[in-house]
Short mmCIF file of N, CA and C in Angstrom, two decimals:
data_model
loop_
_atom_site.label_atom_id
_atom_site.label_comp_id
_atom_site.label_asym_id
_atom_site.label_seq_id
_atom_site.Cartn_x
_atom_site.Cartn_y
_atom_site.Cartn_z
N UNK Z 56 26.37 -105.03 -34.84
CA UNK Z 56 26.14 -106.36 -35.36
C UNK Z 56 27.33 -106.86 -36.17
N UNK Z 57 28.05 -105.93 -36.80
CA UNK Z 57 29.16 -106.37 -37.66
C UNK Z 57 30.51 -106.27 -36.95
N UNK Z 58 30.51 -105.89 -35.68
CA UNK Z 58 31.75 -105.80 -34.93
C UNK Z 58 32.54 -104.53 -35.20
N UNK Z 59 31.99 -103.62 -35.98
CA UNK Z 59 32.67 -102.37 -36.29
C UNK Z 59 32.61 -101.39 -35.13
N UNK Z 60 33.13 -100.21 -35.37
CA UNK Z 60 33.20 -99.20 -34.32
C UNK Z 60 31.97 -98.29 -34.27
N UNK Z 61 31.13 -98.31 -35.31
CA UNK Z 61 29.94 -97.47 -35.36
C UNK Z 61 28.71 -98.36 -35.18
N UNK Z 62 27.77 -97.91 -34.36
CA UNK Z 62 26.57 -98.70 -34.11
C UNK Z 62 25.77 -98.94 -35.39
N UNK Z 63 25.23 -100.14 -35.51
CA UNK Z 63 24.35 -100.51 -36.62
C UNK Z 63 22.91 -100.46 -36.13
N UNK Z 64 21.97 -100.28 -37.07
CA UNK Z 64 20.55 -100.23 -36.73
C UNK Z 64 19.77 -101.18 -37.62
N UNK Z 65 18.96 -102.02 -37.00
CA UNK Z 65 18.06 -102.91 -37.73
C UNK Z 65 16.66 -102.66 -37.19
N UNK Z 66 15.74 -102.27 -38.08
CA UNK Z 66 14.35 -102.08 -37.69
C UNK Z 66 13.46 -102.85 -38.66
N UNK Z 67 12.30 -103.24 -38.18
CA UNK Z 67 11.33 -103.97 -38.99
C UNK Z 67 9.98 -103.91 -38.30
N UNK Z 68 8.94 -104.24 -39.04
CA UNK Z 68 7.59 -104.34 -38.49
C UNK Z 68 7.19 -105.80 -38.44
N UNK Z 69 6.68 -106.24 -37.30
CA UNK Z 69 6.08 -107.57 -37.17
C UNK Z 69 4.59 -107.38 -37.34
N UNK Z 70 4.02 -107.91 -38.42
CA UNK Z 70 2.61 -107.75 -38.71
C UNK Z 70 1.84 -108.98 -38.23
N UNK Z 71 0.78 -108.75 -37.47
CA UNK Z 71 -0.09 -109.80 -36.96
C UNK Z 71 -1.48 -109.59 -37.55
N UNK Z 72 -2.02 -110.64 -38.15
CA UNK Z 72 -3.40 -110.64 -38.64
C UNK Z 72 -4.15 -111.77 -37.94
N UNK Z 73 -5.41 -111.54 -37.63
CA UNK Z 73 -6.25 -112.56 -37.01
C UNK Z 73 -7.44 -112.89 -37.90
N UNK Z 74 -7.92 -114.14 -37.80
CA UNK Z 74 -9.05 -114.61 -38.61
C UNK Z 74 -9.96 -115.49 -37.76
N UNK Z 75 -11.27 -115.35 -37.99
CA UNK Z 75 -12.25 -116.23 -37.35
C UNK Z 75 -13.00 -116.98 -38.46
N UNK Z 76 -13.46 -118.19 -38.15
CA UNK Z 76 -14.19 -118.98 -39.14
C UNK Z 76 -13.31 -119.65 -40.17
N UNK Z 77 -12.05 -119.88 -39.85
CA UNK Z 77 -11.15 -120.58 -40.77
C UNK Z 77 -11.56 -122.05 -40.86
N UNK Z 78 -11.20 -122.69 -41.96
CA UNK Z 78 -11.55 -124.10 -42.12
C UNK Z 78 -10.40 -124.86 -42.77
N UNK Z 79 -10.41 -126.18 -42.56
CA UNK Z 79 -9.37 -127.05 -43.10
C UNK Z 79 -10.02 -128.13 -43.95
N UNK Z 80 -9.59 -128.21 -45.21
CA UNK Z 80 -9.97 -129.30 -46.09
C UNK Z 80 -8.67 -129.80 -46.68
N UNK Z 81 -8.29 -131.01 -46.30
CA UNK Z 81 -6.98 -131.56 -46.64
C UNK Z 81 -6.60 -131.29 -48.09
N UNK Z 82 -5.45 -130.71 -48.33
CA UNK Z 82 -4.38 -130.33 -47.39
C UNK Z 82 -4.32 -128.82 -47.12
N UNK Z 83 -5.39 -128.08 -47.38
CA UNK Z 83 -5.33 -126.62 -47.32
C UNK Z 83 -6.20 -126.03 -46.21
N UNK Z 84 -5.75 -124.88 -45.70
CA UNK Z 84 -6.53 -124.07 -44.76
C UNK Z 84 -7.10 -122.89 -45.53
N UNK Z 85 -8.38 -122.64 -45.35
CA UNK Z 85 -9.02 -121.45 -45.90
C UNK Z 85 -9.22 -120.48 -44.74
N UNK Z 86 -8.57 -119.32 -44.83
CA UNK Z 86 -8.69 -118.34 -43.76
C UNK Z 86 -10.09 -117.76 -43.76
N UNK Z 87 -10.62 -117.52 -42.58
CA UNK Z 87 -11.96 -116.99 -42.45
C UNK Z 87 -12.00 -115.48 -42.55
N UNK Z 88 -12.91 -114.88 -41.83
CA UNK Z 88 -13.10 -113.43 -41.84
C UNK Z 88 -12.00 -112.75 -41.04
N UNK Z 89 -11.46 -111.67 -41.59
CA UNK Z 89 -10.43 -110.90 -40.88
C UNK Z 89 -10.99 -110.42 -39.55
N UNK Z 90 -10.18 -110.54 -38.50
CA UNK Z 90 -10.56 -110.13 -37.15
C UNK Z 90 -9.87 -108.81 -36.84
N UNK Z 91 -10.62 -107.84 -36.31
CA UNK Z 91 -10.08 -106.53 -35.96
C UNK Z 91 -9.34 -106.64 -34.62
N UNK Z 92 -8.02 -106.72 -34.69
CA UNK Z 92 -7.21 -106.89 -33.49
C UNK Z 92 -7.18 -105.65 -32.61
N UNK Z 93 -7.62 -104.49 -33.12
CA UNK Z 93 -7.62 -103.28 -32.30
C UNK Z 93 -8.54 -103.42 -31.09
N UNK Z 94 -9.56 -104.26 -31.19
CA UNK Z 94 -10.46 -104.49 -30.05
C UNK Z 94 -9.70 -105.12 -28.89
N UNK Z 95 -8.69 -105.91 -29.18
CA UNK Z 95 -7.88 -106.52 -28.12
C UNK Z 95 -7.08 -105.48 -27.37
N UNK Z 96 -6.65 -104.44 -28.07
CA UNK Z 96 -5.91 -103.36 -27.42
C UNK Z 96 -6.84 -102.56 -26.53
N UNK Z 97 -8.06 -102.31 -26.98
CA UNK Z 97 -9.00 -101.53 -26.19
C UNK Z 97 -9.29 -102.19 -24.86
N UNK Z 98 -9.29 -103.52 -24.80
CA UNK Z 98 -9.65 -104.21 -23.57
C UNK Z 98 -8.58 -104.07 -22.49
N UNK Z 99 -7.35 -103.70 -22.85
CA UNK Z 99 -6.31 -103.56 -21.85
C UNK Z 99 -5.84 -102.11 -21.69
N UNK Z 100 -6.46 -101.19 -22.44
CA UNK Z 100 -6.06 -99.79 -22.39
C UNK Z 100 -6.99 -99.01 -21.48
N UNK Z 101 -6.41 -98.26 -20.57
CA UNK Z 101 -7.18 -97.38 -19.69
C UNK Z 101 -6.39 -96.09 -19.57
N UNK Z 102 -6.98 -94.96 -19.98
CA UNK Z 102 -6.26 -93.68 -20.02
C UNK Z 102 -5.74 -93.25 -18.65
N UNK Z 103 -6.40 -93.68 -17.57
CA UNK Z 103 -5.99 -93.27 -16.23
C UNK Z 103 -4.92 -94.19 -15.66
N UNK Z 104 -5.18 -95.48 -15.64
CA UNK Z 104 -4.26 -96.41 -14.98
C UNK Z 104 -3.19 -96.97 -15.91
N UNK Z 105 -3.44 -96.96 -17.20
CA UNK Z 105 -2.48 -97.51 -18.16
C UNK Z 105 -2.47 -96.63 -19.41
N UNK Z 106 -1.82 -95.46 -19.35
CA UNK Z 106 -1.88 -94.52 -20.47
C UNK Z 106 -1.19 -95.01 -21.74
N UNK Z 107 -0.35 -96.02 -21.65
CA UNK Z 107 0.28 -96.59 -22.84
C UNK Z 107 -0.37 -97.96 -23.07
N UNK Z 108 -1.00 -98.16 -24.23
CA UNK Z 108 -1.64 -99.45 -24.47
C UNK Z 108 -0.64 -100.61 -24.35
N UNK Z 109 -1.06 -101.66 -23.69
CA UNK Z 109 -0.23 -102.85 -23.51
C UNK Z 109 -0.82 -103.97 -24.34
N UNK Z 110 -0.04 -104.54 -25.27
CA UNK Z 110 -0.58 -105.63 -26.07
C UNK Z 110 -0.71 -106.90 -25.24
N UNK Z 111 -1.59 -107.75 -25.66
CA UNK Z 111 -1.68 -109.06 -25.05
C UNK Z 111 -0.41 -109.84 -25.41
N UNK Z 112 0.00 -110.78 -24.57
CA UNK Z 112 1.27 -111.45 -24.81
C UNK Z 112 1.16 -112.67 -25.73
N UNK Z 113 -0.02 -113.00 -26.19
CA UNK Z 113 -0.19 -114.15 -27.08
C UNK Z 113 -0.76 -113.68 -28.42
N UNK Z 114 -0.46 -114.44 -29.48
CA UNK Z 114 -0.94 -114.11 -30.82
C UNK Z 114 -2.34 -114.66 -31.04
N UNK Z 115 -3.14 -113.92 -31.81
CA UNK Z 115 -4.46 -114.41 -32.21
C UNK Z 115 -5.58 -113.51 -31.76
N UNK Z 116 -6.79 -113.76 -32.27
CA UNK Z 116 -7.97 -112.98 -31.88
C UNK Z 116 -8.23 -113.12 -30.38
N UNK Z 117 -8.35 -112.01 -29.70
CA UNK Z 117 -8.63 -112.04 -28.27
C UNK Z 117 -7.44 -112.50 -27.44
N UNK Z 118 -6.25 -112.52 -28.03
CA UNK Z 118 -5.06 -112.92 -27.29
C UNK Z 118 -4.81 -114.41 -27.27
N UNK Z 119 -5.62 -115.17 -27.97
CA UNK Z 119 -5.39 -116.61 -28.12
C UNK Z 119 -6.10 -117.04 -29.40
N UNK Z 120 -6.03 -118.31 -29.74
CA UNK Z 120 -6.85 -118.77 -30.87
C UNK Z 120 -7.67 -119.96 -30.42
N UNK Z 121 -8.91 -119.92 -30.84
CA UNK Z 121 -9.86 -120.98 -30.52
C UNK Z 121 -10.15 -121.78 -31.78
N UNK Z 122 -11.06 -122.74 -31.66
CA UNK Z 122 -11.42 -123.60 -32.79
C UNK Z 122 -11.79 -122.76 -34.02
N UNK Z 123 -11.18 -123.11 -35.15
CA UNK Z 123 -11.43 -122.43 -36.43
C UNK Z 123 -11.00 -120.97 -36.45
N UNK Z 124 -10.05 -120.62 -35.60
CA UNK Z 124 -9.44 -119.30 -35.66
C UNK Z 124 -7.99 -119.45 -36.12
N UNK Z 125 -7.47 -118.40 -36.74
CA UNK Z 125 -6.10 -118.41 -37.25
C UNK Z 125 -5.44 -117.09 -36.93
N UNK Z 126 -4.12 -117.12 -36.92
CA UNK Z 126 -3.35 -115.89 -36.93
C UNK Z 126 -2.23 -116.05 -37.94
N UNK Z 127 -1.78 -114.92 -38.43
CA UNK Z 127 -0.75 -114.91 -39.46
C UNK Z 127 0.28 -113.84 -39.11
N UNK Z 128 1.56 -114.22 -39.13
CA UNK Z 128 2.65 -113.30 -38.82
C UNK Z 128 3.55 -113.11 -40.03
N UNK Z 129 3.99 -111.88 -40.23
CA UNK Z 129 4.94 -111.60 -41.31
C UNK Z 129 5.86 -110.46 -40.84
N UNK Z 130 7.00 -110.37 -41.50
CA UNK Z 130 7.96 -109.29 -41.24
C UNK Z 130 7.94 -108.37 -42.45
N UNK Z 131 7.81 -107.06 -42.20
CA UNK Z 131 7.73 -106.07 -43.27
C UNK Z 131 8.63 -104.89 -42.95
N UNK Z 132 8.89 -104.07 -43.94
CA UNK Z 132 9.61 -102.80 -43.77
C UNK Z 132 10.96 -102.97 -43.08
N UNK Z 133 11.76 -103.88 -43.59
CA UNK Z 133 13.08 -104.12 -43.02
C UNK Z 133 14.00 -102.97 -43.41
N UNK Z 134 14.68 -102.41 -42.41
CA UNK Z 134 15.66 -101.35 -42.65
C UNK Z 134 16.91 -101.68 -41.86
N UNK Z 135 18.04 -101.73 -42.55
CA UNK Z 135 19.33 -101.99 -41.89
C UNK Z 135 20.29 -100.87 -42.26
N UNK Z 136 20.81 -100.19 -41.26
CA UNK Z 136 21.81 -99.15 -41.46
C UNK Z 136 23.11 -99.65 -40.87
N UNK Z 137 24.00 -100.09 -41.74
CA UNK Z 137 25.31 -100.56 -41.31
C UNK Z 137 26.15 -99.33 -41.05
N UNK Z 138 26.49 -99.11 -39.78
CA UNK Z 138 27.09 -97.86 -39.32
C UNK Z 138 28.29 -97.37 -40.10
N UNK Z 139 29.16 -98.27 -40.54
CA UNK Z 139 30.35 -97.85 -41.27
C UNK Z 139 30.05 -97.50 -42.72
N UNK Z 140 28.84 -97.75 -43.18
CA UNK Z 140 28.45 -97.39 -44.53
C UNK Z 140 29.10 -98.23 -45.62
N UNK Z 141 29.38 -99.50 -45.33
CA UNK Z 141 30.04 -100.38 -46.30
C UNK Z 141 29.06 -101.07 -47.25
N UNK Z 142 27.78 -100.70 -47.20
CA UNK Z 142 26.81 -101.26 -48.14
C UNK Z 142 26.21 -102.60 -47.73
N UNK Z 143 26.31 -102.94 -46.47
CA UNK Z 143 25.75 -104.20 -46.03
C UNK Z 143 24.23 -104.16 -46.16
N UNK Z 144 23.61 -105.32 -46.31
CA UNK Z 144 22.16 -105.44 -46.43
C UNK Z 144 21.66 -106.45 -45.40
N UNK Z 145 20.37 -106.39 -45.09
CA UNK Z 145 19.75 -107.35 -44.17
C UNK Z 145 18.62 -108.06 -44.90
N UNK Z 146 18.55 -109.37 -44.72
CA UNK Z 146 17.46 -110.16 -45.29
C UNK Z 146 16.81 -110.98 -44.18
N UNK Z 147 15.51 -111.15 -44.31
CA UNK Z 147 14.74 -111.94 -43.35
C UNK Z 147 14.89 -113.41 -43.72
N UNK Z 148 15.31 -114.23 -42.75
CA UNK Z 148 15.52 -115.66 -42.99
C UNK Z 148 14.32 -116.52 -42.64
N UNK Z 149 13.28 -115.93 -42.10
CA UNK Z 149 12.05 -116.67 -41.82
C UNK Z 149 11.82 -116.97 -40.35
N UNK Z 150 10.61 -117.41 -40.07
CA UNK Z 150 10.20 -117.84 -38.73
C UNK Z 150 10.62 -119.30 -38.57
N UNK Z 151 11.25 -119.63 -37.45
CA UNK Z 151 11.74 -120.99 -37.27
C UNK Z 151 11.09 -121.73 -36.10
N UNK Z 152 10.47 -121.01 -35.17
CA UNK Z 152 9.85 -121.69 -34.03
C UNK Z 152 8.83 -120.79 -33.37
N UNK Z 153 7.87 -121.41 -32.70
CA UNK Z 153 6.89 -120.72 -31.87
C UNK Z 153 6.45 -121.73 -30.82
N UNK Z 154 6.12 -121.24 -29.63
CA UNK Z 154 5.72 -122.14 -28.55
C UNK Z 154 4.22 -122.06 -28.30
N UNK Z 155 3.64 -123.21 -27.94
CA UNK Z 155 2.21 -123.33 -27.67
C UNK Z 155 1.98 -123.58 -26.19
N UNK Z 156 0.95 -122.93 -25.64
CA UNK Z 156 0.54 -123.14 -24.26
C UNK Z 156 -0.98 -123.24 -24.26
N UNK Z 157 -1.51 -124.14 -23.47
CA UNK Z 157 -2.97 -124.23 -23.38
C UNK Z 157 -3.48 -125.63 -23.64
N UNK Z 158 -4.53 -125.72 -24.45
CA UNK Z 158 -5.24 -126.96 -24.68
C UNK Z 158 -4.31 -128.07 -25.18
N UNK Z 159 -4.38 -129.23 -24.52
CA UNK Z 159 -3.58 -130.39 -24.93
C UNK Z 159 -4.38 -131.28 -25.87
N UNK Z 160 -3.68 -132.19 -26.53
CA UNK Z 160 -4.29 -133.16 -27.44
C UNK Z 160 -5.11 -132.48 -28.54
N UNK Z 161 -4.45 -131.56 -29.21
CA UNK Z 161 -5.10 -130.76 -30.25
C UNK Z 161 -4.27 -130.76 -31.51
N UNK Z 162 -4.95 -130.74 -32.66
CA UNK Z 162 -4.26 -130.63 -33.94
C UNK Z 162 -4.21 -129.15 -34.33
N UNK Z 163 -3.04 -128.75 -34.81
CA UNK Z 163 -2.83 -127.39 -35.30
C UNK Z 163 -2.37 -127.50 -36.74
N UNK Z 164 -2.74 -126.50 -37.54
CA UNK Z 164 -2.32 -126.46 -38.94
C UNK Z 164 -1.40 -125.26 -39.11
N UNK Z 165 -0.27 -125.51 -39.76
CA UNK Z 165 0.72 -124.47 -40.02
C UNK Z 165 0.79 -124.26 -41.52
N UNK Z 166 0.47 -123.03 -41.96
CA UNK Z 166 0.44 -122.70 -43.37
C UNK Z 166 -0.99 -122.67 -43.87
N UNK Z 167 -1.12 -122.40 -45.19
CA UNK Z 167 -2.46 -122.38 -45.80
C UNK Z 167 -2.52 -123.37 -46.96
N UNK Z 168 -1.58 -123.30 -47.88
CA UNK Z 168 -1.52 -124.25 -48.99
C UNK Z 168 -0.66 -125.43 -48.57
N UNK Z 169 -1.19 -126.64 -48.68
CA UNK Z 169 -0.49 -127.84 -48.20
C UNK Z 169 -0.08 -127.65 -46.74
N UNK Z 170 -1.04 -127.27 -45.91
CA UNK Z 170 -0.78 -126.98 -44.50
C UNK Z 170 -0.21 -128.20 -43.78
N UNK Z 171 0.72 -127.91 -42.90
CA UNK Z 171 1.35 -128.97 -42.10
C UNK Z 171 0.48 -129.22 -40.86
N UNK Z 172 0.05 -130.44 -40.67
CA UNK Z 172 -0.80 -130.82 -39.55
C UNK Z 172 0.08 -131.37 -38.43
N UNK Z 173 -0.04 -130.77 -37.23
CA UNK Z 173 0.76 -131.22 -36.09
C UNK Z 173 -0.17 -131.45 -34.90
N UNK Z 174 -0.13 -132.67 -34.36
CA UNK Z 174 -0.91 -133.02 -33.16
C UNK Z 174 -0.01 -132.78 -31.96
N UNK Z 175 -0.47 -131.95 -31.02
CA UNK Z 175 0.34 -131.62 -29.84
C UNK Z 175 -0.33 -132.10 -28.57
N UNK Z 176 0.47 -132.72 -27.72
CA UNK Z 176 -0.04 -133.25 -26.46
C UNK Z 176 0.35 -132.42 -25.25
N UNK Z 177 1.22 -131.45 -25.42
CA UNK Z 177 1.65 -130.63 -24.29
C UNK Z 177 2.11 -129.26 -24.74
N UNK Z 178 2.62 -128.51 -23.77
CA UNK Z 178 3.11 -127.16 -24.06
C UNK Z 178 4.54 -127.22 -24.58
N UNK Z 179 4.94 -126.16 -25.29
CA UNK Z 179 6.31 -126.05 -25.77
C UNK Z 179 6.39 -125.79 -27.25
N UNK Z 180 7.56 -126.08 -27.83
CA UNK Z 180 7.83 -125.81 -29.23
C UNK Z 180 6.82 -126.50 -30.13
N UNK Z 181 6.23 -125.74 -31.06
CA UNK Z 181 5.21 -126.29 -31.95
C UNK Z 181 5.81 -127.22 -33.00
N UNK Z 182 7.08 -127.11 -33.30
CA UNK Z 182 7.75 -128.07 -34.17
C UNK Z 182 7.36 -128.08 -35.63
N UNK Z 183 6.87 -126.96 -36.17
CA UNK Z 183 6.56 -126.92 -37.60
C UNK Z 183 7.86 -126.96 -38.39
N UNK Z 184 7.78 -127.41 -39.62
CA UNK Z 184 8.99 -127.42 -40.43
C UNK Z 184 9.18 -126.04 -41.02
N UNK Z 185 10.26 -125.44 -40.71
CA UNK Z 185 10.52 -124.08 -41.13
C UNK Z 185 11.93 -123.96 -41.60
N UNK Z 186 12.41 -122.82 -41.86
CA UNK Z 186 11.77 -121.53 -41.63
C UNK Z 186 10.78 -121.18 -42.73
N UNK Z 187 9.84 -120.31 -42.38
CA UNK Z 187 8.82 -119.84 -43.32
C UNK Z 187 8.78 -118.32 -43.29
N UNK Z 188 8.48 -117.70 -44.44
CA UNK Z 188 8.41 -116.25 -44.51
C UNK Z 188 7.14 -115.70 -43.87
N UNK Z 189 6.03 -116.41 -44.03
CA UNK Z 189 4.76 -116.03 -43.42
C UNK Z 189 4.30 -117.23 -42.58
N UNK Z 190 4.11 -116.99 -41.28
CA UNK Z 190 3.70 -118.06 -40.38
C UNK Z 190 2.20 -117.95 -40.14
N UNK Z 191 1.46 -118.98 -40.55
CA UNK Z 191 0.02 -119.03 -40.33
C UNK Z 191 -0.29 -120.22 -39.44
N UNK Z 192 -1.03 -119.99 -38.35
CA UNK Z 192 -1.39 -121.04 -37.40
C UNK Z 192 -2.91 -121.06 -37.27
N UNK Z 193 -3.49 -122.27 -37.37
CA UNK Z 193 -4.93 -122.47 -37.22
C UNK Z 193 -5.16 -123.54 -36.16
N UNK Z 194 -6.14 -123.30 -35.27
CA UNK Z 194 -6.42 -124.24 -34.17
C UNK Z 194 -7.70 -125.02 -34.43
N UNK Z 195 -7.79 -126.21 -33.77
CA UNK Z 195 -8.99 -127.04 -33.87
C UNK Z 195 -9.69 -127.21 -32.52
N UNK Z 196 -9.27 -126.44 -31.51
CA UNK Z 196 -9.91 -126.49 -30.19
C UNK Z 196 -9.78 -125.12 -29.54
N UNK Z 197 -10.53 -124.89 -28.49
CA UNK Z 197 -10.50 -123.61 -27.78
C UNK Z 197 -9.37 -123.56 -26.76
N UNK Z 198 -8.98 -122.34 -26.40
CA UNK Z 198 -8.01 -122.14 -25.31
C UNK Z 198 -6.56 -122.37 -25.70
N UNK Z 199 -6.17 -121.95 -26.89
CA UNK Z 199 -4.80 -122.13 -27.35
C UNK Z 199 -4.06 -120.81 -27.32
N UNK Z 200 -2.85 -120.83 -26.79
CA UNK Z 200 -2.04 -119.61 -26.72
C UNK Z 200 -0.68 -119.89 -27.36
N UNK Z 201 -0.25 -118.98 -28.22
CA UNK Z 201 1.05 -119.11 -28.87
C UNK Z 201 1.87 -117.85 -28.58
N UNK Z 202 3.15 -118.06 -28.29
CA UNK Z 202 4.09 -116.96 -28.06
C UNK Z 202 5.52 -117.50 -28.21
N UNK Z 203 6.50 -116.74 -27.78
CA UNK Z 203 7.92 -117.14 -27.85
C UNK Z 203 8.31 -117.46 -29.28
N UNK Z 204 8.25 -116.48 -30.11
CA UNK Z 204 8.51 -116.60 -31.54
C UNK Z 204 10.00 -116.48 -31.83
N UNK Z 205 10.52 -117.38 -32.67
CA UNK Z 205 11.91 -117.32 -33.11
C UNK Z 205 11.95 -117.00 -34.60
N UNK Z 206 12.81 -116.05 -34.96
CA UNK Z 206 13.04 -115.72 -36.37
C UNK Z 206 14.43 -115.13 -36.48
N UNK Z 207 14.94 -115.02 -37.72
CA UNK Z 207 16.32 -114.58 -37.90
C UNK Z 207 16.47 -113.67 -39.11
N UNK Z 208 17.52 -112.87 -39.05
CA UNK Z 208 17.95 -112.03 -40.16
C UNK Z 208 19.40 -112.36 -40.46
N UNK Z 209 19.80 -112.17 -41.70
CA UNK Z 209 21.20 -112.27 -42.08
C UNK Z 209 21.64 -110.90 -42.56
N UNK Z 210 22.78 -110.44 -42.06
CA UNK Z 210 23.36 -109.20 -42.56
C UNK Z 210 24.65 -109.56 -43.27
N UNK Z 211 24.83 -109.05 -44.47
CA UNK Z 211 26.01 -109.38 -45.25
C UNK Z 211 26.29 -108.31 -46.28
N UNK Z 212 27.52 -108.32 -46.76
CA UNK Z 212 27.90 -107.44 -47.85
C UNK Z 212 27.24 -107.98 -49.11
N UNK Z 213 26.50 -107.15 -49.84
CA UNK Z 213 25.83 -107.65 -51.04
C UNK Z 213 26.84 -108.06 -52.11
N UNK Z 214 26.48 -109.07 -52.89
CA UNK Z 214 27.31 -109.52 -54.00
C UNK Z 214 27.34 -108.43 -55.06
N UNK Z 215 28.48 -108.27 -55.74
CA UNK Z 215 28.50 -107.26 -56.81
C UNK Z 215 27.55 -107.67 -57.93
N UNK Z 216 26.91 -106.68 -58.51
CA UNK Z 216 25.97 -106.95 -59.60
C UNK Z 216 26.71 -107.32 -60.88
N UNK Z 217 26.00 -107.91 -61.81
CA UNK Z 217 26.57 -108.32 -63.09
C UNK Z 217 27.17 -107.12 -63.81
N UNK Z 218 26.49 -105.98 -63.80
CA UNK Z 218 26.98 -104.81 -64.50
C UNK Z 218 28.26 -104.27 -63.88
N UNK Z 219 28.45 -104.45 -62.59
CA UNK Z 219 29.68 -104.00 -61.95
C UNK Z 219 30.86 -104.86 -62.41
N UNK Z 220 30.63 -106.08 -62.81
CA UNK Z 220 31.70 -106.96 -63.27
C UNK Z 220 32.08 -106.70 -64.72
N UNK Z 221 31.19 -106.14 -65.52
CA UNK Z 221 31.45 -105.95 -66.95
C UNK Z 221 32.70 -105.14 -67.26
N UNK Z 222 32.96 -103.98 -66.64
CA UNK Z 222 34.18 -103.23 -66.96
C UNK Z 222 35.45 -104.06 -66.72
N UNK Z 223 35.50 -104.80 -65.64
CA UNK Z 223 36.66 -105.63 -65.35
C UNK Z 223 36.84 -106.73 -66.38
N UNK Z 224 35.76 -107.38 -66.78
CA UNK Z 224 35.84 -108.45 -67.77
C UNK Z 224 36.23 -107.91 -69.14
N UNK Z 225 35.73 -106.74 -69.50
CA UNK Z 225 36.07 -106.12 -70.78
C UNK Z 225 37.55 -105.78 -70.83
N UNK Z 226 38.08 -105.23 -69.74
CA UNK Z 226 39.50 -104.90 -69.67
C UNK Z 226 40.36 -106.15 -69.77
N UNK Z 227 39.95 -107.24 -69.11
CA UNK Z 227 40.69 -108.50 -69.17
C UNK Z 227 40.70 -109.05 -70.60
N UNK Z 228 39.61 -108.98 -71.31
CA UNK Z 228 39.54 -109.46 -72.69
C UNK Z 228 40.44 -108.63 -73.59
N UNK Z 229 40.51 -107.32 -73.36
CA UNK Z 229 41.36 -106.45 -74.17
C UNK Z 229 42.85 -106.79 -73.97
N UNK Z 230 43.24 -107.01 -72.68
CA UNK Z 230 44.63 -107.36 -72.38
C UNK Z 230 44.99 -108.69 -73.03
N UNK Z 231 44.11 -109.68 -72.95
CA UNK Z 231 44.39 -111.00 -73.54
C UNK Z 231 44.47 -110.89 -75.07
N UNK Z 232 43.68 -110.06 -75.70
CA UNK Z 232 43.70 -109.89 -77.15
C UNK Z 232 45.02 -109.26 -77.58
N UNK Z 233 45.52 -108.29 -76.82
CA UNK Z 233 46.78 -107.64 -77.15
C UNK Z 233 47.94 -108.62 -77.03
N UNK Z 234 47.91 -109.49 -76.00
CA UNK Z 234 49.00 -110.46 -75.82
C UNK Z 234 49.01 -111.48 -76.94
N UNK Z 235 47.85 -111.82 -77.49
CA UNK Z 235 47.76 -112.79 -78.57
C UNK Z 235 48.36 -112.25 -79.87
N UNK Z 236 48.36 -110.95 -80.08
CA UNK Z 236 48.85 -110.35 -81.31
C UNK Z 236 50.36 -110.06 -81.26
N UNK Z 237 50.96 -110.03 -80.12
CA UNK Z 237 52.37 -109.65 -80.00
C UNK Z 237 53.30 -110.68 -80.61
#
């Protein structure tokens, strides 16, 4: 990632939570009951024909979200190993886009506090204002599918801490004090 000669490694967890019975009272969304997403894995897992569980390709309870259902995405456990060992760090810049497929002429809410209301007439980019650290989507109709998620990380050399600057500043003050007395 940094163009160096040693491979870099970036790992993270994408966490998906599902909710049923969510509600909207302007301008906030109240998330409903947590939905056990493991049931969605069981429906596509078969020890004989599919020994490795295959996730559904869409976010939400049952692989989509219906009226008054929500899903929430977050990035956790970020680990960046800059191969050359120069102390680079990685930060999550947020979710910037997601695409919707399915029910047309539907309002979707993005976020929970002061949720952004977006009326969509077709498939494609959901167009929420982002980037956001936690992406929450709530639907007002059945048959909604979301996928094609965009998000970004920044890798950079960390800024020196204040304490790392103190020895240099102290030395500079000492040199200037000596020059003033000469």
